[in-house]
XYZ file of C-alpha atoms in Angstrom:
238
model
C 9.423 0.409 37.303
C 10.485 2.251 34.203
C 12.231 -0.889 32.900
C 8.891 -2.627 32.699
C 7.292 -0.264 30.240
C 6.013 -1.628 26.923
C 8.899 0.115 25.187
C 11.554 -1.806 27.181
C 9.644 -5.063 27.272
C 8.991 -5.149 23.535
C 12.595 -3.811 22.933
C 14.017 -6.694 24.885
C 11.767 -9.166 23.075
C 12.737 -7.719 19.691
C 16.469 -7.785 20.623
C 16.169 -11.306 21.890
C 14.459 -12.749 18.810
C 16.689 -10.705 16.485
C 19.669 -12.334 18.202
C 17.966 -15.676 18.036
C 17.491 -15.116 14.273
C 21.234 -14.969 14.086
C 21.092 -18.638 14.757
C 19.203 -18.983 11.526
C 21.826 -17.039 9.676
C 24.526 -19.210 11.347
C 22.589 -22.328 10.211
C 22.633 -20.978 6.707
C 26.475 -20.444 6.976
C 26.745 -24.002 8.357
C 24.575 -25.462 5.622
C 26.608 -23.811 2.881
C 29.832 -25.169 4.397
C 28.355 -28.695 4.699
C 27.284 -28.525 1.047
C 30.805 -27.305 0.151
C 32.296 -30.443 1.700
C 29.676 -32.598 -0.181
C 30.505 -30.768 -3.377
C 34.212 -31.544 -2.845
C 33.373 -35.222 -2.444
C 31.208 -35.098 -5.596
C 27.961 -35.739 -3.768
C 25.948 -32.748 -5.027
C 25.544 -33.898 -8.574
C 24.687 -30.984 -10.789
C 24.567 -28.404 -7.927
C 27.098 -26.084 -6.503
C 27.272 -25.289 -2.679
C 25.318 -22.015 -3.147
C 22.926 -23.157 -5.863
C 19.509 -21.540 -5.830
C 20.625 -19.013 -3.242
C 19.913 -15.547 -4.516
C 22.759 -13.106 -4.221
C 20.169 -10.426 -4.789
C 18.162 -11.517 -1.769
C 21.072 -11.746 0.602
C 22.468 -8.448 -0.464
C 18.996 -6.994 0.294
C 19.001 -8.765 3.631
C 22.382 -7.091 4.418
C 21.039 -3.658 3.513
C 17.916 -4.226 5.595
C 19.827 -5.031 8.686
C 22.343 -2.281 8.044
C 19.649 0.366 7.487
C 17.941 -0.393 10.853
C 21.381 -0.526 12.556
C 22.226 2.892 11.069
C 18.801 4.158 12.157
C 19.482 3.208 15.738
C 22.923 4.924 15.480
C 21.529 8.191 14.183
C 18.844 8.735 16.833
C 19.793 11.307 19.457
C 19.558 8.625 22.070
C 21.329 5.455 20.917
C 18.761 2.726 20.553
C 20.583 -0.235 21.957
C 17.684 -2.629 21.072
C 18.167 -1.763 17.401
C 21.870 -1.428 17.142
C 23.724 -4.333 18.907
C 21.810 -7.374 17.652
C 22.001 -5.948 14.039
C 25.792 -5.556 14.304
C 26.109 -9.251 14.579
C 23.422 -9.763 11.826
C 25.345 -7.488 9.490
C 28.578 -9.415 10.110
C 27.039 -12.849 9.643
C 25.291 -11.789 6.468
C 28.668 -10.567 5.135
C 30.025 -14.157 5.838
C 27.159 -15.492 3.607
C 27.968 -12.969 0.901
C 31.595 -13.971 1.131
C 30.631 -17.633 0.774
C 28.619 -16.781 -2.369
C 31.555 -14.777 -3.744
C 34.084 -17.639 -3.188
C 31.668 -20.165 -4.782
C 30.692 -18.115 -7.842
C 33.860 -16.094 -8.454
C 32.186 -13.264 -10.328
C 32.586 -9.495 -10.403
C 29.072 -8.818 -9.063
C 29.367 -11.027 -5.918
C 32.885 -9.654 -5.309
C 31.598 -6.006 -5.706
C 28.622 -6.489 -3.407
C 30.730 -8.098 -0.703
C 33.326 -5.365 -0.858
C 30.623 -2.733 -0.795
C 29.129 -4.299 2.352
C 32.478 -4.287 4.068
C 32.998 -0.592 3.260
C 29.523 0.311 4.570
C 30.121 -1.495 7.805
C 33.519 0.146 8.225
C 31.947 3.621 7.770
C 29.095 2.982 10.287
C 30.871 4.628 13.305
C 30.859 7.924 11.333
C 27.042 7.926 11.426
C 27.231 8.126 15.240
C 30.185 10.456 15.405
C 29.039 12.959 12.851
C 25.332 12.708 12.522
C 23.579 11.491 15.632
C 21.218 14.088 16.978
C 23.274 16.955 15.592
C 21.598 17.396 12.207
C 17.930 16.709 11.618
C 18.621 15.535 8.010
C 20.836 12.730 9.314
C 17.706 10.960 10.531
C 15.862 11.650 7.326
C 18.708 10.306 5.255
C 18.755 7.062 7.195
C 14.923 6.801 7.053
C 15.258 7.128 3.299
C 17.781 4.301 3.487
C 15.273 2.162 5.362
C 12.723 2.741 2.640
C 15.140 1.908 -0.058
C 16.252 -1.201 1.887
C 12.648 -2.285 2.147
C 12.021 -1.999 -1.590
C 15.308 -3.765 -2.297
C 14.514 -6.489 0.177
C 11.049 -7.086 -1.366
C 12.380 -7.484 -4.835
C 15.242 -9.609 -3.522
C 12.783 -11.950 -1.724
C 10.630 -12.136 -4.839
C 13.704 -12.902 -6.876
C 14.516 -15.753 -4.439
C 10.960 -17.139 -4.806
C 11.326 -16.976 -8.675
C 14.619 -18.972 -8.474
C 12.979 -21.660 -6.337
C 10.009 -21.857 -8.624
C 12.152 -22.153 -11.793
C 14.491 -24.682 -10.210
C 11.897 -26.765 -8.377
C 14.416 -26.898 -5.603
C 15.452 -24.977 -2.479
C 19.158 -25.862 -3.032
C 21.397 -24.319 -0.436
C 18.609 -22.430 1.493
C 17.986 -23.270 5.145
C 14.297 -23.544 6.268
C 15.321 -22.989 9.914
C 16.665 -19.572 8.962
C 13.322 -18.477 7.591
C 11.446 -19.820 10.627
C 13.699 -17.792 12.971
C 13.385 -14.732 10.717
C 9.552 -14.947 11.051
C 9.868 -14.823 14.918
C 12.334 -11.912 14.621
C 9.995 -9.912 12.393
C 6.965 -10.568 14.554
C 8.587 -9.222 17.747
C 10.305 -6.392 15.989
C 6.838 -5.184 14.769
C 5.730 -5.194 18.368
C 8.783 -2.986 19.280
C 8.021 -0.662 16.424
C 4.504 -0.154 17.718
C 5.833 0.528 21.196
C 8.253 3.143 19.794
C 5.288 5.218 18.556
C 5.951 7.610 15.641
C 9.678 6.856 15.617
C 8.939 3.141 15.087
C 7.604 3.338 11.609
C 10.865 2.100 9.939
C 10.558 -1.125 11.864
C 6.865 -1.512 11.008
C 7.642 -0.931 7.350
C 10.706 -3.214 6.990
C 9.849 -6.026 9.370
C 6.153 -5.991 8.148
C 7.301 -6.610 4.587
C 9.868 -9.195 5.798
C 7.257 -11.079 7.815
C 5.036 -11.481 4.791
C 7.892 -12.649 2.626
C 9.163 -15.163 5.217
C 5.776 -16.779 5.000
C 5.934 -16.893 1.250
C 9.463 -18.331 1.327
C 8.611 -20.983 3.957
C 5.692 -22.098 1.735
C 8.144 -22.837 -1.057
C 9.807 -25.527 0.941
C 6.482 -27.209 1.252
C 5.768 -26.645 -2.489
C 9.108 -28.271 -3.489
C 8.382 -31.418 -1.517
C 4.788 -31.822 -2.528
C 4.238 -30.392 -6.022
C 4.529 -32.558 -9.177
C 5.476 -29.422 -11.078
C 8.394 -28.865 -8.733
C 9.558 -32.448 -9.278
C 9.290 -31.888 -13.061
C 11.250 -28.598 -12.963
C 13.907 -30.149 -10.635
C 14.524 -32.956 -13.026
C 15.168 -30.411 -15.871
C 17.113 -27.981 -13.736
C 20.367 -26.578 -15.141
C 22.702 -25.380 -12.366
C 24.023 -21.798 -12.415
């Protein structure tokens, strides 16, 4: 059966775990909302609902999801395994960016959220104007994937630096990172099954897999390290 080829089997697994990772993003949204309620009741002390959450990192996460979503759109044959799970991921990441914007009330959070909304609104044009019609449409989106990978890497590093400086994980959800790890693992398998066309997944999800491991370690470090305890006691909220 054609449907039982490695391509379809790994594509289904990738789509499933990418969709499952949306639970992690949803848990992050839920965690922020719960912290907002605690903040209103005065239970967070010196922290805000989105304390320690890196705007840089979640903007990079948005661009990463968006770039692979756009890549699936621009291929001559629409890649459903890439596109549809990432539509939802882009939308939920926009919800997180909106929560950060509301909490911090700055020009940068507002600009990044607005930019994300505009990019998402323009996405149908990628399919209508570029898919399979012009070779450079694929090249442009592949360049976007590379840029998104670099942006994601520095955003994840920035998130690690914020945790290390604060000695706290603040508003970050560990469950989200655990689900991201699974998503990246199976997306790498799908990238291998895609052959030469799968290198964008290997690049982005390979980098993401490594950084999920690094970020998950920070939760352990915060709980066990005397240095983290010392820095947490001296932490000044943003």
